[in-house]
Short mmCIF file of C-alpha atoms and ligand atoms in Angstrom, two decimals:
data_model
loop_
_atom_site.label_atom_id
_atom_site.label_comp_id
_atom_site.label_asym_id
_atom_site.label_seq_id
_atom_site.Cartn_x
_atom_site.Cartn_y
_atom_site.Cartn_z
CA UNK A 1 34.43 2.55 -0.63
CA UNK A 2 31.49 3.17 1.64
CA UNK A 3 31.17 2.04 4.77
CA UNK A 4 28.74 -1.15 5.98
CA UNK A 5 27.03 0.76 8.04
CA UNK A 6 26.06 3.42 5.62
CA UNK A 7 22.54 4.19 4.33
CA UNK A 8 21.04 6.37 1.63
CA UNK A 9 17.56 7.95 2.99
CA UNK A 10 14.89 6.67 1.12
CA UNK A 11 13.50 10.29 1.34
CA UNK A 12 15.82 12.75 0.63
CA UNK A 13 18.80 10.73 -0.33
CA UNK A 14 21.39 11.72 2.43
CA UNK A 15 23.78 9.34 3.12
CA UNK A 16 23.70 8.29 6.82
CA UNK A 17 26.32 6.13 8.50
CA UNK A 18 23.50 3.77 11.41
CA UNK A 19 25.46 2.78 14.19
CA UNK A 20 24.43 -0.62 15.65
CA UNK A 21 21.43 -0.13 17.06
CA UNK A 22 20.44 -1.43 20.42
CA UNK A 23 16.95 -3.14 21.07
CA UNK A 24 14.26 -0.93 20.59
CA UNK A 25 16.51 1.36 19.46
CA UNK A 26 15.33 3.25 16.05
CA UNK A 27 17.35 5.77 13.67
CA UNK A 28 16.26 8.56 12.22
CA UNK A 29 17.43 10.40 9.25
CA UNK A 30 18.94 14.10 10.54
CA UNK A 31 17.77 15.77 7.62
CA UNK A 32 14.11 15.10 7.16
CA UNK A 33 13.12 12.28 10.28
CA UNK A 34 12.76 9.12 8.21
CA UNK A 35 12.47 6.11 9.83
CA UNK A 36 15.68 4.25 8.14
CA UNK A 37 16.40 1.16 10.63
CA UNK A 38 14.82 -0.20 13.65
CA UNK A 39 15.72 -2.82 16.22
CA UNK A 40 12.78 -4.50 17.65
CA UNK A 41 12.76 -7.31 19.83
CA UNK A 42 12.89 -10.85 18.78
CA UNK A 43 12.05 -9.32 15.65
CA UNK A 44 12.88 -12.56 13.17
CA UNK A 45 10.81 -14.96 15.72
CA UNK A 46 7.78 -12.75 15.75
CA UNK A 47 8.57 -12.07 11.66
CA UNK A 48 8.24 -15.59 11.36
CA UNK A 49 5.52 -16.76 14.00
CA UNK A 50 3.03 -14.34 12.99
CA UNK A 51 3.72 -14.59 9.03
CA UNK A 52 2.81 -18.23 9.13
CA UNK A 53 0.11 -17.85 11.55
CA UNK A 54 -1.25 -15.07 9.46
CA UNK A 55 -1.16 -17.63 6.02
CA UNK A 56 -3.15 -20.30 8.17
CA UNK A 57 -6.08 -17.43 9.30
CA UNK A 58 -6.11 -16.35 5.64
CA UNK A 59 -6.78 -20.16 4.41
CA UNK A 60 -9.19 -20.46 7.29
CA UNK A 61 -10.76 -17.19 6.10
CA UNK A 62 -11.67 -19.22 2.77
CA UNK A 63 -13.18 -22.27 4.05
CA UNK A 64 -15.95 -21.23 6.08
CA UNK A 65 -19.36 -18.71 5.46
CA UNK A 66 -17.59 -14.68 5.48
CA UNK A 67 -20.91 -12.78 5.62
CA UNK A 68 -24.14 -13.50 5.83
CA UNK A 69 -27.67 -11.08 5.02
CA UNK A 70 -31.13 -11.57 6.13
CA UNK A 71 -33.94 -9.20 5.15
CA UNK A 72 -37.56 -9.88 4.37
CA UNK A 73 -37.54 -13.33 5.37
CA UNK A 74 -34.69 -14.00 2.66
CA UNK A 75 -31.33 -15.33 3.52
CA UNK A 76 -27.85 -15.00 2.17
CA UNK A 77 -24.80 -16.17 2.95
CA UNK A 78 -21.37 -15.65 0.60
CA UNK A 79 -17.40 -17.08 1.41
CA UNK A 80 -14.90 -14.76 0.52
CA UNK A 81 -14.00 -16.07 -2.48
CA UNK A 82 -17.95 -16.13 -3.62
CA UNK A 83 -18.23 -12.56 -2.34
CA UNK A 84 -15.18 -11.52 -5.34
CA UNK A 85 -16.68 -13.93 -8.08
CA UNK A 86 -19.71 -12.14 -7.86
CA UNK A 87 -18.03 -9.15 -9.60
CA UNK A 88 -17.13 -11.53 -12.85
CA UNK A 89 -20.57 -12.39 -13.07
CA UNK A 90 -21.78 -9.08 -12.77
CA UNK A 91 -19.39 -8.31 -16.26
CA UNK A 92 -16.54 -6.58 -13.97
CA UNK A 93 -13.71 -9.34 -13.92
CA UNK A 94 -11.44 -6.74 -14.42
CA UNK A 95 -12.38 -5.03 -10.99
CA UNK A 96 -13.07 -9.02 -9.16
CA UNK A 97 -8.97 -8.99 -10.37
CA UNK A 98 -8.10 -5.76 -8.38
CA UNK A 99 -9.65 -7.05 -5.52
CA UNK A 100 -9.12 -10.60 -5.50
CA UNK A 101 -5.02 -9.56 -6.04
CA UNK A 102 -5.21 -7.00 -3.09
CA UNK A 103 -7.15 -8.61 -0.76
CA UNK A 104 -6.05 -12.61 -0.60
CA UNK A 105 -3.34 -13.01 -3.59
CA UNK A 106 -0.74 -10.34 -3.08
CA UNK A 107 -0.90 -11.16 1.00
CA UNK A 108 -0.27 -14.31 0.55
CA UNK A 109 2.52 -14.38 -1.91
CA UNK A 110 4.13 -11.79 0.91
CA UNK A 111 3.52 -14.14 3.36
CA UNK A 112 4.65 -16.85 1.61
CA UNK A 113 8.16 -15.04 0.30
CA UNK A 114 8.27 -14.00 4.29
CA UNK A 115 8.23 -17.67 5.49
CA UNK A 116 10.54 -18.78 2.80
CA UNK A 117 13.46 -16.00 3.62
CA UNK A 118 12.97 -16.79 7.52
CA UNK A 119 13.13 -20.97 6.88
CA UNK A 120 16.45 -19.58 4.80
CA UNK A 121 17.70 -17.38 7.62
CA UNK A 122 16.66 -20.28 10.55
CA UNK A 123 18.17 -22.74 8.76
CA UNK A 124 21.78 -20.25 8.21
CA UNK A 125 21.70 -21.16 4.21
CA UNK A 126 20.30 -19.74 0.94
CA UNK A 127 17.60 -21.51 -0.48
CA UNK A 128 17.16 -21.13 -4.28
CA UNK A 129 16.09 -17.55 -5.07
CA UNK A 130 16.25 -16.62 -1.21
CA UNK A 131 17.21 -12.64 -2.40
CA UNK A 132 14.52 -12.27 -5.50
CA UNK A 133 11.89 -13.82 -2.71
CA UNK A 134 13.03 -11.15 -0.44
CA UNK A 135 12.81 -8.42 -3.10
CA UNK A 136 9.18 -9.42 -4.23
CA UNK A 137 8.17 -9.42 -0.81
CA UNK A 138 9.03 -5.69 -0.27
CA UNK A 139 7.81 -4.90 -4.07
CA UNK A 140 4.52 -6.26 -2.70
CA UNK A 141 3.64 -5.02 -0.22
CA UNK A 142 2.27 -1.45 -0.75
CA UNK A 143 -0.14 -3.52 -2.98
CA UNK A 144 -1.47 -5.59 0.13
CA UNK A 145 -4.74 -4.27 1.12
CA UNK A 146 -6.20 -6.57 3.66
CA UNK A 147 -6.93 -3.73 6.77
CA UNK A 148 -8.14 -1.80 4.01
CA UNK A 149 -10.65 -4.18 2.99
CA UNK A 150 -11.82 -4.29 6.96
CA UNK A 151 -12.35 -0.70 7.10
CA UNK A 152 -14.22 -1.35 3.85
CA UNK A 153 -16.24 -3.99 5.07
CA UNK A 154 -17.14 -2.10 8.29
CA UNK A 155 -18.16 0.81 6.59
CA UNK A 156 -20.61 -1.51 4.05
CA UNK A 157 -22.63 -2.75 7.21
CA UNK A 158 -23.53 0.81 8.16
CA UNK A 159 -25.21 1.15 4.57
CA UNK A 160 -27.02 -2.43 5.21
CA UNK A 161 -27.72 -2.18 8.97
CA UNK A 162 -30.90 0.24 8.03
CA UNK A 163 -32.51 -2.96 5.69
CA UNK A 164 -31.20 -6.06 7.00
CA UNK A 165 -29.45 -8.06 9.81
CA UNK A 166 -25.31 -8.81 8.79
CA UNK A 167 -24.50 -12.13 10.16
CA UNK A 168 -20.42 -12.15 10.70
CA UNK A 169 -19.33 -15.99 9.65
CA UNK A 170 -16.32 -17.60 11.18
CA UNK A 171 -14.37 -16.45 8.04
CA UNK A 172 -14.54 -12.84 8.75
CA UNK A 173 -13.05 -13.80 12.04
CA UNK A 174 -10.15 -15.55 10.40
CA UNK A 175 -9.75 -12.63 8.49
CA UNK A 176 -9.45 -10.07 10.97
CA UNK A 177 -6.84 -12.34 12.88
CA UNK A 178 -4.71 -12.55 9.60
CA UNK A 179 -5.14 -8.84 9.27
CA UNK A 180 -3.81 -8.30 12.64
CA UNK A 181 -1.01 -11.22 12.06
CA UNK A 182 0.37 -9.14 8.56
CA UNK A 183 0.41 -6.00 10.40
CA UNK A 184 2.94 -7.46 13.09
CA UNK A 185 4.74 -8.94 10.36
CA UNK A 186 5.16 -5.57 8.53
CA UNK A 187 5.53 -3.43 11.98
CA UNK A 188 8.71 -5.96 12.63
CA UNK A 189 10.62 -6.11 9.20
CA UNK A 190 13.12 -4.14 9.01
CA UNK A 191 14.65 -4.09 5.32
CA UNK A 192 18.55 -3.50 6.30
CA UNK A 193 18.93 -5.90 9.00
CA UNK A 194 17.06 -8.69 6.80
CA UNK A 195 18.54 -7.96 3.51
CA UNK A 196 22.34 -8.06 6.01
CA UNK A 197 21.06 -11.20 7.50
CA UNK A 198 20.21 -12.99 3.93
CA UNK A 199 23.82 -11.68 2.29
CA UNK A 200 25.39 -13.66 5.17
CA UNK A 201 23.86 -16.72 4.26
CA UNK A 202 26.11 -19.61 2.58
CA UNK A 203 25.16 -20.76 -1.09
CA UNK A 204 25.49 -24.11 -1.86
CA UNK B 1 23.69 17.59 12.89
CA UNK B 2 25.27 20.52 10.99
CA UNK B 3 24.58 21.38 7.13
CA UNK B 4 28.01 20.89 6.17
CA UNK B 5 27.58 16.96 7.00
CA UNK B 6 24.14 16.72 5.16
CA UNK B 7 25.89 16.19 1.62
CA UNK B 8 23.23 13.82 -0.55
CA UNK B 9 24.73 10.19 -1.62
CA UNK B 10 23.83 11.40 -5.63
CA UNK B 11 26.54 14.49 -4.84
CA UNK B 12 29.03 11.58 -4.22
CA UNK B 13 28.72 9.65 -6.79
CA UNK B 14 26.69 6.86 -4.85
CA UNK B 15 23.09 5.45 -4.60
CA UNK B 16 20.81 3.55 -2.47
CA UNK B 17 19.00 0.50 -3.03
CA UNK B 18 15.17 0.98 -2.30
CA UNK B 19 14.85 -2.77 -1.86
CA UNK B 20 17.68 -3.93 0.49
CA UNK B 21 19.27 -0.06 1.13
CA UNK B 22 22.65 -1.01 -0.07
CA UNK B 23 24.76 1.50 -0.82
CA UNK B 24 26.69 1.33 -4.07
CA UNK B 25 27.67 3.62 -7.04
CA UNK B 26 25.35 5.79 -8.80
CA UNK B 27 25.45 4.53 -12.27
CA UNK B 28 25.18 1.15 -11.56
CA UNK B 29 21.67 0.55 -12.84
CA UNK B 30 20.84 -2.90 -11.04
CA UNK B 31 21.52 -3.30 -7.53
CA UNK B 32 24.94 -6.19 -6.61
CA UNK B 33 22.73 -7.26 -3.90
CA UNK B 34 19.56 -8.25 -4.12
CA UNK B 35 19.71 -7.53 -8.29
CA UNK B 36 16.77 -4.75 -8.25
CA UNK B 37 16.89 -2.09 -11.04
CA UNK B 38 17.66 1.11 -9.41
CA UNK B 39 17.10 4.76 -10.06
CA UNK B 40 19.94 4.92 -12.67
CA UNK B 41 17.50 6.82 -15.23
CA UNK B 42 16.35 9.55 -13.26
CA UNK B 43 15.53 11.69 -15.28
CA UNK B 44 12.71 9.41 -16.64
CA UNK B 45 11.22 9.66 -13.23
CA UNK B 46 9.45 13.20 -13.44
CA UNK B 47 7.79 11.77 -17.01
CA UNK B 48 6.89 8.74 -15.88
CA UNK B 49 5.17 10.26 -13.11
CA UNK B 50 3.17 13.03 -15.07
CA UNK B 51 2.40 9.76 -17.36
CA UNK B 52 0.63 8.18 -14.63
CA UNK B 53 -1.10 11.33 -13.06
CA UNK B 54 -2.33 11.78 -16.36
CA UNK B 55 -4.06 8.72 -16.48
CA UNK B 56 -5.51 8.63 -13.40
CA UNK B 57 -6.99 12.27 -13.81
CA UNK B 58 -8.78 10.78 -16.76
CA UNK B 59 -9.94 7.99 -15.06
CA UNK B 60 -11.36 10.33 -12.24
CA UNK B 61 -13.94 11.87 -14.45
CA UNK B 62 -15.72 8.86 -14.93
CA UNK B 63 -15.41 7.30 -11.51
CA UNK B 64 -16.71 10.61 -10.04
CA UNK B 65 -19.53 11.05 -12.46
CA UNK B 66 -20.48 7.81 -13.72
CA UNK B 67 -22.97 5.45 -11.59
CA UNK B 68 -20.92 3.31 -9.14
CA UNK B 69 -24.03 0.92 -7.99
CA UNK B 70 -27.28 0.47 -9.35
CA UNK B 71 -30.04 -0.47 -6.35
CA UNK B 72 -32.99 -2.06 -8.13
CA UNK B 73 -35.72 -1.93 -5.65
CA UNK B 74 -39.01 -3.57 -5.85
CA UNK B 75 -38.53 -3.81 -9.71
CA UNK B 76 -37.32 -0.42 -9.68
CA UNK B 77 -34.08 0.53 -10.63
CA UNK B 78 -31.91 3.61 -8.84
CA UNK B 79 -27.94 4.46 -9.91
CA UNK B 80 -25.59 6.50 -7.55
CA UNK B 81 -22.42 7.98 -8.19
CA UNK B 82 -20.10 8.40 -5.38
CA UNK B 83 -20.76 11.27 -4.32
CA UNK B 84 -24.47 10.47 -4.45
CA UNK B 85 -23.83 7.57 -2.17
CA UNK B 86 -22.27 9.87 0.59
CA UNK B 87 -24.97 12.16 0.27
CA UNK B 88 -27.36 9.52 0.82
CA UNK B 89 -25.38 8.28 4.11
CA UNK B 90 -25.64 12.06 5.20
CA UNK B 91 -29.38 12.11 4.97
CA UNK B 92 -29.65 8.85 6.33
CA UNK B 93 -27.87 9.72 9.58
CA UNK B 94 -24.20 8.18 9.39
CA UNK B 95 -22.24 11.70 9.44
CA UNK B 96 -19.18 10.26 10.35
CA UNK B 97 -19.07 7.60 7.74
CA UNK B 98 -20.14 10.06 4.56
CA UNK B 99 -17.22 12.05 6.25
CA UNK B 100 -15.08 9.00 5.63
CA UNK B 101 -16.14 8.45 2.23
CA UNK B 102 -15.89 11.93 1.18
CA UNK B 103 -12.60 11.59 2.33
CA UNK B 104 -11.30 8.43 0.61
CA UNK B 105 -12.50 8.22 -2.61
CA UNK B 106 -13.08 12.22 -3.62
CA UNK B 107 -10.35 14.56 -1.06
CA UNK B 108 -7.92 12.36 -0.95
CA UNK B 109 -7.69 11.28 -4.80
CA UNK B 110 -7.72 15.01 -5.81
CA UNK B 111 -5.06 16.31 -3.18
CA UNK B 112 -2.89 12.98 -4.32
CA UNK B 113 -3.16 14.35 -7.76
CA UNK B 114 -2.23 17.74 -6.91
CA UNK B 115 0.27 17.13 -4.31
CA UNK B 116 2.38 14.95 -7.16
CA UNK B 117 1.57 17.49 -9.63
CA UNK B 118 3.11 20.46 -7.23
CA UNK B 119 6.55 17.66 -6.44
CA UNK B 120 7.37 17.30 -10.22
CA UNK B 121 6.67 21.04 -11.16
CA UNK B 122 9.29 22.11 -8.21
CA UNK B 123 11.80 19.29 -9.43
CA UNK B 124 11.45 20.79 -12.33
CA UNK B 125 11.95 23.97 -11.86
CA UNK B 126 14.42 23.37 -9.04
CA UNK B 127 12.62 25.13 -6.57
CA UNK B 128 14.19 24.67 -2.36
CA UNK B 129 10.80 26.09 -1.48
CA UNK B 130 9.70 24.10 1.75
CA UNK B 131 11.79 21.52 1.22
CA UNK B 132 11.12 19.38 4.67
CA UNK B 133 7.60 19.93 4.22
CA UNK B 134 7.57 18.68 0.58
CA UNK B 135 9.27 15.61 1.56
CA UNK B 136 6.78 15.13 4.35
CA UNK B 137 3.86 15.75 2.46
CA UNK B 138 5.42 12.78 -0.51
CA UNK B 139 5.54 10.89 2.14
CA UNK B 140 1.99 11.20 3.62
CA UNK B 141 0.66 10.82 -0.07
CA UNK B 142 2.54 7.85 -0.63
CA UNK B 143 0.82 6.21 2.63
CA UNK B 144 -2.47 7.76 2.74
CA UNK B 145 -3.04 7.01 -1.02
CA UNK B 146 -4.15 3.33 -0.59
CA UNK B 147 -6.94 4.15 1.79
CA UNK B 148 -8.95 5.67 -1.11
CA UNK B 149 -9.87 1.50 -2.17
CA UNK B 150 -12.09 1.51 0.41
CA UNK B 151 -14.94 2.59 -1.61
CA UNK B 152 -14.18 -0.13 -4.07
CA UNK B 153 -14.55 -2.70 -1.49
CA UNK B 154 -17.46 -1.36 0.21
CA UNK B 155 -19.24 -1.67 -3.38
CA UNK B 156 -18.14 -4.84 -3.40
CA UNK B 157 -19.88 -6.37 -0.51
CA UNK B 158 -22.86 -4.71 -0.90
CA UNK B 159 -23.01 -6.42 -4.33
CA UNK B 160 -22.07 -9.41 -2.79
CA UNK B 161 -24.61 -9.32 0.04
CA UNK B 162 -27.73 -7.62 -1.33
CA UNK B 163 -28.99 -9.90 -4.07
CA UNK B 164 -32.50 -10.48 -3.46
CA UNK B 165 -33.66 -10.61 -6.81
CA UNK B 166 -36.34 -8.24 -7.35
CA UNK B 167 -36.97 -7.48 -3.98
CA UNK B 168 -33.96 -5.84 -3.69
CA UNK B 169 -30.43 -5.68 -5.40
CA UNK B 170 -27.56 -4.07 -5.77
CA UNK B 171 -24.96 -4.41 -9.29
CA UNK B 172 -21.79 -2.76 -9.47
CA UNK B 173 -21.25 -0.02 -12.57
CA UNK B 174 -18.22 0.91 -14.36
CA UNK B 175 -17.37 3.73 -12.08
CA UNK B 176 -16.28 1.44 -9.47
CA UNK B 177 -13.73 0.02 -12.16
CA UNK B 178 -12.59 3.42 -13.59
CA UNK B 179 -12.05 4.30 -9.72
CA UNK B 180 -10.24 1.37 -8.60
CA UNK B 181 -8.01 2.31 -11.50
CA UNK B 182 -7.68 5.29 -10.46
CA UNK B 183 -6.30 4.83 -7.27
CA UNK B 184 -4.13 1.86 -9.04
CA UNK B 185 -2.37 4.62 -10.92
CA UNK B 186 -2.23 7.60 -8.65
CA UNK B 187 -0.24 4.85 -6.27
CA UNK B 188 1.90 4.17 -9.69
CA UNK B 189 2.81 7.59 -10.17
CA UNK B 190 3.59 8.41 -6.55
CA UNK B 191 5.74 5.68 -6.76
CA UNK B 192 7.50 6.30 -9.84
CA UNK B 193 8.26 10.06 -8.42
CA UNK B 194 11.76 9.91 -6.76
CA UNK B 195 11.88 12.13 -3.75
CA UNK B 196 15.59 12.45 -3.83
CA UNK B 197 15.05 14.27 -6.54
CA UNK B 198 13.63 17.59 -4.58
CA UNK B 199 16.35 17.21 -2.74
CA UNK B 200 18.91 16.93 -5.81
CA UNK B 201 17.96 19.75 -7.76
CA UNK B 202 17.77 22.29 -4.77
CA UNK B 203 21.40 21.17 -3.62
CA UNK B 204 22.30 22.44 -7.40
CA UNK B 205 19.76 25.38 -7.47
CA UNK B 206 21.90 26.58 -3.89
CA UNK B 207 25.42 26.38 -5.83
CA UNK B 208 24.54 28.06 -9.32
ZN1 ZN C 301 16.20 11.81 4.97
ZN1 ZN C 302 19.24 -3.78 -3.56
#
């Protein structure tokens, strides 16, 4: 059989035999330089501290004013969630989905899944449906937008900065804190040392 | 690292999870795991990727040329298409942003498109042409492709933000749909390509 340590590149499908890495040690594949494992430090505590921080910003990012517009003495001022609904009533629901999945649903259930598998992992058992949480997490998370959405964001104010003044509401704040909170998260998980950590775990 | 030792796991009967990156035998279709299906039908991975580059080149005909916001204006009423809109940002002074734009949501689609359409034509034809770079550039397109939803969420808080009723407004219009579908399936089909197999069908094209 194979070895523990081996690895098929995601890339160009060599098989790789990792040695334990050493902190901050990465591996690379030989043949075409994928990244294939990584050993950051205190990787599961900062996995865990910044995934659940991240899920409080994002619920904070839905309770207060996200944007706000003034122009010829008129004044607007939208949440996040208000700023998607618009789409439905404008007859694109279709299109309020995309975003409303990429920007707050699909980062959340990641979140979410994240938390769960680390309460698992802290706690040394498997909770029910510890591995499909784990799987769904890394199934979703090319589908997680929310630094996209930033960029997007930015790049809106430079079309409305020549008619009106943007007000940024406390909301957009807690968003760009959960963006930067789900980016640590990613930058830290590292698929073969979870998935080894989570096989590890008793069942009962 | 010498070429003898760079033998690919499908030469030796095995696979890889993409999931969990267990290793385990290559017709096992679900992973022992963590239970994800794997690449056991490869050879539906070439179609299902031309499937989904298909689609998305038909949705980029309307998202390019169809209005993607409509400004009304003082009662008047003004449609853009994307390409309009980056235009306008040129005249209007923000180079670097139509720059971005032009990028996102027209460059990058296309090359996407192209790129993918290049990857399954050399699978196909079991070309070892560039191999590395190949790989590299799958990989690039697979990362970079997201990006190009920026213009669908730029169109959305403008709607959101500038509703002044007749003084000023903007709606959204279809294009903005057809192109976040777009980019919805271009991300599908780069992810239903399988880069091993560039890999697989050069190892065979060297032996024959
Ligand atoms: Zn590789
Ligand atoms: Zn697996």
């Amino acid at each position: 059989m194979v070895a523990e340590s081996s690895m098929v590149c995601h890339e160009c499908d060599l098989l790789v035999e990792v040695p334990r890495l050493e902190i901050r040690q990465k591996a690379y594949c030989p043949r075409c330089n994928y990244l294939l494992a990584a050993n950051r430090p205190y990787a599961k505590r900062v996995v865990f501290a910044f995934a659940t921080s991240g899920l409080l910003f994002l619920v904070l990012a839905n309770a207060f004013p996200f944007l706000g517009f003034s122009a010829k003495g008129q004044e607007r001022t939208v949440t996040l969630l208000q700023s998607v609904g618009i789409l439905v009533t404008e007859n694109l629901p279709l299109l309020a989905a995309v975003v409303f999945a990429s920007i707050i649903a699909i980062p959340a259930m990641f979140l979410i899944s994240i938390i769960y598998v680390s309460f698992s992992l802290a706690n040394e058992r498997s909770y029910p449906g510890t591995r499909k949480t784990l799987r769904w997490a890394v199934l979703l998370l090319p589908w997680s937008m929310a630094e996209i959405f930033l960029i997007g964001i930015l790049v809106s104010f430079t079309k409305i900065v020549t008619i009106a003044d943007v007000a940024l509401g406390a909301s957009f704040w807690s968003y760009v804190l959960f963006t930067i909170c789900i980016t640590v998260v990613v930058l830290h998980l590292d698929k073969r040392e979870l998935w080894e950590h989570v096989e590890l775990l008793r069942h009962d | 690292m010498t070429e003898v030792m760079q033998i690919s796991a499908m030469e030796q009967g095995l696979q890889g999870c993409p999931i969990c990156t267990s290793v385990g035998s290559a017709e096992k279709t679900h992973c022992n795991r963590c239970g994800s299906k794997l690449h056991a039908g490869w050879a539906n991975s070439i179609q299902h990727t031309w499937a989904w580059l298909a689609t998305s080149v038909v949705l980029y005909l309307p998202a390019n040329f169809l209005p993607i916001t409509y400004t009304r204006f003082l009662g008047k009423e003004t449609e853009s298409t994307i390409l309009g809109g980056v235009v306008t940002l040129w005249e209007h002074g923000s180079e670097p942003i139509a720059v971005i734009i032009f990028v996102a949501s027209v460059l990058v689609p296309l090359s996407k498109m192209l790129v993918l359409a290049w990857l399954c034509l050399s699978v196909q034809f079991g070309s070892n042409f560039l191999l590395p770079q190949k790989t590299r550039l799958y990989r690039i397109t697979e990362f970079v492709g997201r990006w190009s939803m920026i213009d669908v969420f730029v169109v959305s808080i403008l709607v959101a933000l500038i509703q002044l009723g007749n003084v000023m407004t903007i709606l959204p219009g279809v294009a903005a749909l057809a192109f976040a579908a777009m980019v919805v399936t271009t991300m599908l089909a780069a992810l239903a390509f399988d880069p091993r197999l560039l890999w697989v069908s050069a190892d065979k094209g060297d032996r024959v």
